[in-house]
Short mmCIF file of C-alpha atoms and ligand atoms in Angstrom, two decimals:
data_model
loop_
_atom_site.label_atom_id
_atom_site.label_comp_id
_atom_site.label_asym_id
_atom_site.label_seq_id
_atom_site.Cartn_x
_atom_site.Cartn_y
_atom_site.Cartn_z
CA MET A 352 -118.35 40.84 84.29
CA GLN A 353 -114.05 42.48 84.62
CA ALA A 354 -114.07 41.85 88.32
CA ALA A 355 -114.95 38.03 87.67
CA LYS A 356 -112.57 38.25 84.76
CA ARG A 357 -109.87 38.92 87.06
CA ILE A 358 -110.24 36.91 90.37
CA ALA A 359 -111.55 33.48 88.40
CA ASN A 360 -108.98 34.04 85.78
CA VAL A 361 -111.93 32.75 83.29
CA ARG A 362 -112.44 33.08 79.78
CA PHE A 363 -115.30 35.38 79.93
CA THR A 364 -114.64 36.54 76.21
CA ALA A 365 -117.98 34.94 75.42
CA CYS A 366 -119.76 38.03 76.66
CA ARG A 367 -118.89 40.18 74.26
CA LEU A 368 -119.79 37.81 71.13
CA PRO A 369 -122.99 37.65 69.45
CA PRO A 370 -125.86 35.57 70.74
CA GLU A 371 -125.34 32.63 68.13
CA CYS A 372 -122.13 32.04 69.96
CA ASN A 373 -124.12 31.38 72.95
CA GLU A 374 -122.86 27.34 72.71
CA ARG A 375 -119.35 28.34 72.56
CA ARG A 376 -119.65 30.27 75.48
CA VAL A 377 -121.05 27.79 77.93
CA THR A 378 -118.66 25.06 76.84
CA ASP A 379 -115.26 27.15 76.63
CA MET A 380 -115.11 28.24 79.97
CA GLN A 381 -112.48 26.61 81.97
CA THR A 382 -113.99 25.24 85.88
CA ILE A 383 -112.46 26.17 88.69
CA LEU A 384 -112.59 23.82 91.72
CA MET A 385 -112.52 25.00 94.93
CA ASP A 386 -112.01 22.57 97.89
CA MET A 387 -113.71 23.06 100.90
CA THR A 388 -114.11 19.94 102.30
CA LYS A 389 -112.73 21.33 105.58
CA GLY A 390 -114.83 24.37 105.84
CA VAL A 391 -115.27 27.64 104.45
CA ASP A 392 -111.98 29.03 102.92
CA GLU A 393 -112.70 32.66 103.31
CA ALA A 394 -110.31 33.93 100.37
CA GLN A 395 -111.76 31.59 98.15
CA MET A 396 -115.60 32.11 99.29
CA ALA A 397 -115.12 35.43 98.42
CA GLN A 398 -114.12 34.85 94.87
CA ALA A 399 -116.78 32.31 93.95
CA GLY A 400 -119.17 34.97 95.93
CA GLU A 401 -117.99 37.60 93.02
CA ILE A 402 -118.41 35.26 90.27
CA ILE A 403 -122.03 35.24 91.80
CA ARG A 404 -122.33 38.96 92.01
CA THR A 405 -121.00 39.34 88.63
CA GLY A 406 -123.64 37.10 86.97
CA GLY A 407 -121.56 33.75 86.90
CA LEU A 408 -122.29 30.33 87.83
CA VAL A 409 -120.81 28.36 90.90
CA ALA A 410 -122.06 24.53 92.03
CA PHE A 411 -121.94 24.09 95.43
CA PRO A 412 -122.51 21.49 98.41
CA THR A 413 -125.94 21.42 100.22
CA GLU A 414 -127.40 18.71 102.57
CA THR A 415 -129.34 17.39 99.80
CA VAL A 416 -127.73 17.46 96.56
CA TYR A 417 -125.24 19.86 95.08
CA GLY A 418 -126.53 22.82 93.71
CA LEU A 419 -126.20 25.18 90.34
CA GLY A 420 -126.06 28.48 91.55
CA GLY A 421 -126.66 32.16 89.99
CA ASN A 422 -127.59 35.51 91.36
CA ALA A 423 -131.38 34.41 91.52
CA LEU A 424 -132.39 38.27 90.86
CA ASP A 425 -130.55 38.14 87.35
CA PRO A 426 -132.53 36.88 84.62
CA ASP A 427 -129.27 36.55 82.49
CA ALA A 428 -127.98 34.30 85.43
CA SER A 429 -131.16 31.95 85.30
CA ARG A 430 -130.89 31.83 81.78
CA LYS A 431 -127.12 30.74 81.73
CA ILE A 432 -128.55 28.19 84.91
CA TYR A 433 -131.19 26.79 82.06
CA ALA A 434 -128.21 26.50 79.44
CA ALA A 435 -125.69 25.07 81.53
CA LYS A 436 -127.88 22.18 82.89
CA GLY A 437 -129.65 22.01 79.22
CA ARG A 438 -132.92 22.17 81.79
CA PRO A 439 -136.56 22.96 79.94
CA SER A 440 -137.34 26.59 80.80
CA ASP A 441 -140.45 26.05 82.16
CA ASN A 442 -138.98 24.06 85.21
CA PRO A 443 -138.48 26.81 88.04
CA LEU A 444 -135.71 26.91 90.35
CA ILE A 445 -135.29 27.11 93.76
CA VAL A 446 -134.08 30.63 95.58
CA HIS A 447 -131.34 29.61 98.25
CA ILE A 448 -131.41 32.12 101.50
CA ALA A 449 -129.42 32.26 104.11
CA ASP A 450 -131.57 34.44 106.54
CA PHE A 451 -134.96 34.12 107.11
CA GLU A 452 -135.86 38.07 106.86
CA ALA A 453 -134.34 37.90 103.61
CA ILE A 454 -137.51 36.12 102.33
CA ARG A 455 -139.49 39.28 102.76
CA LYS A 456 -137.89 40.85 99.99
CA ILE A 457 -138.93 38.16 97.16
CA VAL A 458 -142.28 37.43 98.49
CA THR A 459 -145.85 39.46 98.56
CA ASP A 460 -146.62 38.56 102.03
CA VAL A 461 -145.43 35.55 104.76
CA PRO A 462 -148.19 33.78 105.79
CA GLU A 463 -147.77 32.24 109.38
CA GLN A 464 -147.59 28.94 108.02
CA ALA A 465 -144.30 29.88 106.54
CA GLU A 466 -143.09 30.95 109.66
CA LYS A 467 -143.77 28.21 111.78
CA LEU A 468 -142.16 25.84 109.38
CA ALA A 469 -139.00 27.78 109.08
CA LYS A 470 -138.99 27.71 112.86
CA ALA A 471 -139.22 23.89 113.07
CA PHE A 472 -137.09 22.83 109.62
CA TRP A 473 -134.68 25.66 108.52
CA PRO A 474 -132.08 25.80 108.05
CA GLY A 475 -132.95 22.30 106.49
CA PRO A 476 -134.34 20.16 103.53
CA LEU A 477 -137.76 22.03 103.05
CA THR A 478 -138.57 24.11 100.27
CA MET A 479 -141.72 26.40 100.59
CA ILE A 480 -144.27 27.91 97.55
CA LEU A 481 -144.78 31.21 97.88
CA ASN A 482 -146.14 34.16 95.83
CA LYS A 483 -143.40 36.06 94.08
CA SER A 484 -143.03 39.86 94.27
CA SER A 485 -141.67 41.60 91.81
CA ALA A 486 -138.13 41.36 92.86
CA VAL A 487 -137.60 37.93 91.41
CA PRO A 488 -137.57 37.50 87.29
CA LEU A 489 -140.18 35.49 85.55
CA ALA A 490 -136.89 34.11 84.23
CA THR A 491 -136.19 32.54 87.59
CA THR A 492 -139.80 31.15 87.95
CA GLY A 493 -139.86 29.58 84.59
CA GLY A 494 -142.89 31.79 84.05
CA LEU A 495 -144.76 31.40 87.60
CA ASN A 496 -146.00 34.07 89.95
CA THR A 497 -144.87 32.04 92.63
CA VAL A 498 -141.17 31.54 94.15
CA ALA A 499 -139.51 28.32 95.68
CA ILE A 500 -137.25 29.18 98.69
CA ARG A 501 -135.10 27.12 100.92
CA MET A 502 -132.33 27.92 103.41
CA PRO A 503 -130.22 25.15 103.17
CA ASP A 504 -128.07 23.42 106.36
CA ASN A 505 -124.60 23.44 104.96
CA PRO A 506 -122.39 25.92 106.21
CA VAL A 507 -120.41 26.35 102.96
CA ALA A 508 -123.81 26.68 101.08
CA LEU A 509 -124.94 29.60 103.91
CA ALA A 510 -121.54 31.13 103.22
CA LEU A 511 -121.84 31.29 99.46
CA ILE A 512 -125.52 32.73 99.76
CA ARG A 513 -123.99 35.49 102.10
CA ALA A 514 -121.10 36.22 100.01
CA GLY A 515 -122.93 36.27 97.12
CA GLY A 516 -125.27 38.76 97.82
CA GLY A 517 -128.19 36.70 99.41
CA TYR A 518 -130.59 34.98 97.01
CA ILE A 519 -128.89 31.93 95.11
CA ALA A 520 -131.58 30.28 92.40
CA ALA A 521 -129.94 26.81 92.01
CA PRO A 522 -131.35 23.55 90.73
CA SER A 523 -129.47 20.40 91.28
CA ALA A 524 -126.13 21.11 89.70
CA ASN A 525 -126.26 17.63 86.98
CA THR A 526 -127.27 17.81 83.01
CA SER A 527 -131.02 17.41 83.09
CA GLY A 528 -131.99 13.72 82.73
CA ARG A 529 -129.36 12.88 84.73
CA PRO A 530 -129.30 11.43 88.64
CA SER A 531 -128.88 14.40 90.77
CA PRO A 532 -124.93 15.02 91.62
CA THR A 533 -123.90 13.74 95.71
CA LYS A 534 -120.35 14.38 95.06
CA ALA A 535 -118.14 17.27 93.65
CA SER A 536 -117.09 15.00 90.85
CA HIS A 537 -120.66 14.36 89.83
CA VAL A 538 -120.88 17.86 88.76
CA MET A 539 -117.68 17.82 87.40
CA ASP A 540 -118.77 15.11 84.75
CA ASP A 541 -121.84 16.71 83.95
CA LEU A 542 -120.72 20.41 84.11
CA SER A 543 -117.02 20.79 83.39
CA GLY A 544 -116.11 23.49 81.00
CA LYS A 545 -119.73 24.87 80.91
CA ILE A 546 -120.00 26.68 84.65
CA ASP A 547 -117.06 29.20 86.21
CA CYS A 548 -116.69 26.78 89.67
CA VAL A 549 -117.34 23.75 91.74
CA ILE A 550 -116.93 24.06 95.15
CA ASP A 551 -116.11 20.56 96.85
CA GLY A 552 -117.61 20.29 100.22
CA GLY A 553 -117.39 16.47 99.95
CA PRO A 554 -120.26 14.00 100.26
CA VAL A 555 -124.12 15.01 100.89
CA GLY A 556 -125.70 14.28 104.10
CA ILE A 557 -129.16 13.14 102.50
CA GLY A 558 -128.73 12.50 98.85
CA VAL A 559 -132.02 13.49 97.73
CA GLU A 560 -133.99 16.43 96.72
CA SER A 561 -135.63 18.30 99.25
CA THR A 562 -138.83 18.08 100.36
CA ILE A 563 -141.58 20.58 98.49
CA VAL A 564 -144.35 22.22 100.02
CA ASP A 565 -146.75 24.62 98.13
CA LEU A 566 -148.25 27.51 100.65
CA THR A 567 -150.16 29.31 97.85
CA GLU A 568 -153.24 27.01 98.37
CA GLU A 569 -155.86 26.58 100.80
CA GLU A 570 -154.53 24.31 102.59
CA PRO A 571 -150.79 22.99 102.26
CA VAL A 572 -149.68 20.39 99.17
CA ILE A 573 -146.38 18.21 98.69
CA LEU A 574 -145.42 18.96 95.28
CA ARG A 575 -141.90 16.76 96.07
CA PRO A 576 -141.39 14.26 99.05
CA GLY A 577 -137.86 14.44 100.56
CA TYR A 578 -136.30 14.28 104.25
CA ILE A 579 -138.96 16.27 106.19
CA ASN A 580 -142.13 13.80 105.51
CA GLN A 581 -145.87 14.23 105.68
CA HIS A 582 -145.96 13.35 109.20
CA MET A 583 -143.26 15.76 110.60
CA LEU A 584 -145.35 18.86 108.34
CA GLU A 585 -148.64 17.64 109.88
CA ALA A 586 -147.02 17.67 113.41
CA VAL A 587 -146.20 21.89 112.49
CA LEU A 588 -149.53 22.51 110.45
CA GLY A 589 -152.19 20.38 111.12
CA THR A 590 -153.70 19.23 107.73
CA VAL A 591 -151.09 18.33 104.42
CA HIS A 592 -152.05 16.81 101.46
CA MET A 593 -149.99 15.23 98.89
CA ASP A 594 -150.31 16.32 95.71
CA LYS A 595 -152.20 14.06 93.30
CA GLY A 596 -150.12 13.81 90.59
CA LEU A 597 -147.85 12.49 92.90
CA ILE A 598 -149.76 9.26 93.75
CA ILE A 599 -152.25 8.85 91.07
CA ASN A 600 -150.11 6.84 88.12
CA ASP A 601 -152.29 8.60 85.33
CA PRO A 602 -151.05 10.60 82.34
CA GLY A 603 -154.25 12.97 82.31
CA VAL A 604 -153.33 13.97 86.46
CA HIS A 605 -150.13 16.23 86.50
CA PRO A 606 -147.94 16.70 89.41
CA LYS A 607 -148.23 20.54 90.47
CA ALA A 608 -144.26 21.57 90.51
CA PRO A 609 -143.48 21.18 86.76
CA GLY A 610 -140.15 19.74 87.14
CA MET A 611 -141.99 16.44 88.36
CA LYS A 612 -143.16 15.81 85.18
CA TYR A 613 -140.24 14.98 83.38
CA ARG A 614 -138.19 11.75 83.55
CA HIS A 615 -135.77 12.42 85.90
CA TYR A 616 -132.87 10.42 87.37
CA ALA A 617 -132.62 8.46 84.32
CA PRO A 618 -129.92 5.42 83.82
CA LYS A 619 -129.01 4.86 80.94
CA ALA A 620 -129.61 1.08 81.42
CA SER A 621 -132.92 -0.16 81.73
CA LEU A 622 -133.75 -0.57 85.23
CA THR A 623 -136.61 -2.67 87.21
CA ILE A 624 -137.70 -2.16 90.57
CA VAL A 625 -138.72 -5.58 92.35
CA ARG A 626 -141.34 -5.46 95.29
CA GLY A 627 -142.50 -7.73 98.00
CA ASP A 628 -141.73 -9.81 100.59
CA ALA A 629 -137.67 -10.01 100.57
CA ALA A 630 -137.14 -13.61 100.05
CA ARG A 631 -139.40 -13.64 96.76
CA VAL A 632 -137.94 -10.67 95.50
CA GLU A 633 -134.33 -11.53 96.07
CA THR A 634 -135.26 -14.80 94.36
CA LYS A 635 -136.84 -12.93 91.54
CA ILE A 636 -133.90 -11.14 90.85
CA ASN A 637 -131.84 -14.07 90.55
CA GLU A 638 -133.62 -15.44 88.29
CA LEU A 639 -134.13 -12.00 86.31
CA VAL A 640 -130.43 -11.80 86.65
CA ALA A 641 -129.85 -15.30 85.52
CA ALA A 642 -131.97 -15.11 82.15
CA ASP A 643 -130.22 -11.84 80.94
CA ARG A 644 -127.02 -13.50 81.68
CA ALA A 645 -127.71 -16.30 79.49
CA LYS A 646 -128.46 -13.86 76.66
CA GLY A 647 -124.92 -12.20 77.41
CA LEU A 648 -126.19 -8.76 78.94
CA ARG A 649 -124.48 -7.23 81.73
CA VAL A 650 -126.73 -6.42 84.90
CA GLY A 651 -126.37 -4.63 87.77
CA ILE A 652 -128.04 -5.15 91.11
CA ILE A 653 -129.48 -2.67 93.77
CA ALA A 654 -128.87 -4.91 97.29
CA THR A 655 -128.75 -3.57 100.95
CA ARG A 656 -126.09 -4.68 103.37
CA GLU A 657 -129.08 -7.43 104.38
CA SER A 658 -129.55 -9.25 101.23
CA ARG A 659 -126.37 -8.74 99.83
CA ALA A 660 -125.31 -12.42 100.31
CA ASP A 661 -128.51 -13.73 98.89
CA TYR A 662 -127.69 -12.33 95.02
CA HIS A 663 -125.34 -14.53 93.73
CA GLN A 664 -124.32 -13.20 89.86
CA GLY A 665 -124.11 -9.91 88.37
CA ILE A 666 -122.45 -6.49 89.56
CA ILE A 667 -123.85 -6.03 93.01
CA ARG A 668 -123.84 -2.68 94.95
CA VAL A 669 -124.96 -2.17 98.30
CA VAL A 670 -126.90 1.01 98.39
CA GLY A 671 -127.20 0.95 102.70
CA THR A 672 -128.67 -0.60 105.42
CA ARG A 673 -132.68 -0.49 105.84
CA ALA A 674 -131.64 -0.56 109.46
CA GLU A 675 -130.72 3.13 108.43
CA GLU A 676 -132.58 4.45 105.75
CA ILE A 677 -130.76 7.37 105.59
CA THR A 678 -127.57 5.44 103.79
CA ILE A 679 -129.83 4.01 101.30
CA SER A 680 -130.92 8.00 99.87
CA GLN A 681 -127.00 8.83 100.67
CA HIS A 682 -126.08 6.36 97.80
CA LEU A 683 -128.66 6.13 95.52
CA PHE A 684 -127.90 8.53 92.92
CA ALA A 685 -124.24 7.41 93.04
CA ILE A 686 -124.67 4.03 92.22
CA LEU A 687 -127.09 4.78 89.27
CA ARG A 688 -124.14 6.84 87.92
CA GLU A 689 -121.68 4.06 88.68
CA PHE A 690 -123.99 1.65 86.26
CA ASP A 691 -123.72 4.52 83.67
CA ASP A 692 -119.80 4.35 83.85
CA ILE A 693 -119.83 0.80 83.74
CA GLY A 694 -122.04 0.37 80.85
CA VAL A 695 -124.72 -2.45 82.14
CA ASP A 696 -127.51 -3.31 80.06
CA ARG A 697 -130.16 -3.55 82.74
CA ILE A 698 -130.44 -2.79 86.33
CA TYR A 699 -132.59 -4.65 89.02
CA SER A 700 -133.53 -2.89 92.03
CA GLU A 701 -135.48 -3.84 95.47
CA ALA A 702 -138.26 -1.75 96.59
CA PHE A 703 -137.53 0.75 99.59
CA ASP A 704 -140.96 1.69 101.01
CA SER A 705 -141.42 3.30 104.37
CA GLU A 706 -143.16 6.05 105.97
CA GLU A 707 -140.39 8.14 106.70
CA LEU A 708 -137.58 8.67 103.93
CA GLY A 709 -138.94 5.69 101.81
CA THR A 710 -141.63 8.02 100.36
CA ALA A 711 -139.05 9.94 99.06
CA ILE A 712 -136.37 7.30 97.86
CA MET A 713 -139.57 5.33 96.01
CA ASN A 714 -140.27 8.71 94.40
CA ARG A 715 -137.00 9.09 92.85
CA LEU A 716 -136.51 5.26 92.24
CA VAL A 717 -139.91 4.81 90.55
CA LYS A 718 -139.17 7.88 88.08
CA ALA A 719 -135.53 6.13 87.17
CA ALA A 720 -137.42 2.99 86.30
CA GLY A 721 -139.91 4.84 83.94
CA HIS A 722 -142.65 2.84 86.43
CA GLN A 723 -140.94 -0.42 85.58
CA ILE A 724 -142.08 -2.24 88.55
CA ILE A 725 -142.87 -6.06 89.32
CA GLU A 726 -145.22 -7.32 92.38
CA VAL A 727 -143.74 -10.74 93.64
P1 AMP B 1003 -134.34 20.90 91.54
O1 AMP B 1003 -133.69 22.04 92.17
O2 AMP B 1003 -133.71 20.88 90.35
O3 AMP B 1003 -134.53 19.66 91.94
O4 AMP B 1003 -135.51 21.07 91.09
C1 AMP B 1003 -136.46 22.45 91.57
C2 AMP B 1003 -138.23 21.99 91.62
O5 AMP B 1003 -138.79 22.52 92.34
C3 AMP B 1003 -138.83 21.48 90.29
O6 AMP B 1003 -139.11 20.11 90.63
C4 AMP B 1003 -139.72 22.50 90.32
O7 AMP B 1003 -140.53 22.51 89.15
C5 AMP B 1003 -139.92 23.11 91.67
N1 AMP B 1003 -140.55 23.91 91.80
C6 AMP B 1003 -139.58 25.50 91.74
N2 AMP B 1003 -140.28 26.50 91.95
C7 AMP B 1003 -141.83 26.26 91.82
C8 AMP B 1003 -142.99 26.48 91.78
N3 AMP B 1003 -142.90 27.94 92.23
N4 AMP B 1003 -144.45 26.25 91.86
C9 AMP B 1003 -144.70 24.72 92.18
N5 AMP B 1003 -142.96 24.10 91.82
C10 AMP B 1003 -141.47 24.57 91.58
MG1 MG B 1004 -133.06 18.65 89.75
#
């Protein structure tokens, strides 16, 4: 702690406070913002690594969303992550590594499937679930005997993992329940004053969280869809299943990834998805917006470059272009946050179904909408 105090000039006084003062500890902190938008700054990275190694929290960019990092092998650091986010303690964290060999310390065995997937997709937006070794505290895995592991494809993230000792537990760096952060400013909005440091690495490239694949069952199962889709995984592994809890909208069927059961990504306004033929979707959204506005409501629309000109009223935001799906995943969470800031009452969105990135985008959007979908 002394070292972190010296280098970070952060008030860690609370470490000496009794447990009932925990609340003060997480809100009294002065959060350092490091600019690495032009690349890794060695001196600042050494500071950030020291904060991690001495038990502090550093938010950092990855290619998916910003992560809130702490030493994955230190149960107290994991507890601080849960506290800063207000995250339920049964929702496990993903452990980030920077070298494949590092995996051996944190799992009981490395199945061949894991080696194949790492070769094909690491560093990259894929998280694997494996059986954990005793090196990983239960505080990091939400009490589970399995551990989620990923090697992110971002030079700042990889440098931080190495500087921080090799194992960084990091969920998305948002307040629990809010849309995941895709820019450093989103992280500051949610966590400034609650964590030691935020590294700004510019806007992220993908914008939705990593694909999670469980390798602890007989056959691999996707627990969360992401940029690496089912076809890409099957090309490497053969048959890969989709977790039933993801496809069946039945309160009796629970997703296997504990985090997938929570109402995530929720904007403050009520969000409705309108799905179907493009022309009919535009007509329906225009009708709904007109009716809401007649009642004096403020309404937001999530449109695409292709449909923008067909909407006439309301606060219209272009999320991206259907010609390049990644532009949609990149901007979706930022637009939900922007509508929160503007203070709209209702949001209408088009649907973005496709076999590629569409599964991941719709998984987030449907959750944000609390399953409110109008088929036209
Ligand atoms: P986040 O990093 O905030 O996107 O959340 C991590 C996600 O990974 C959550 O949905 C967790 O439930 C899931 N996860 C992490 N560890 C495990 C595990 N051992 N088994 C199943 N799901 C996990
Ligand atoms: Mg999250």
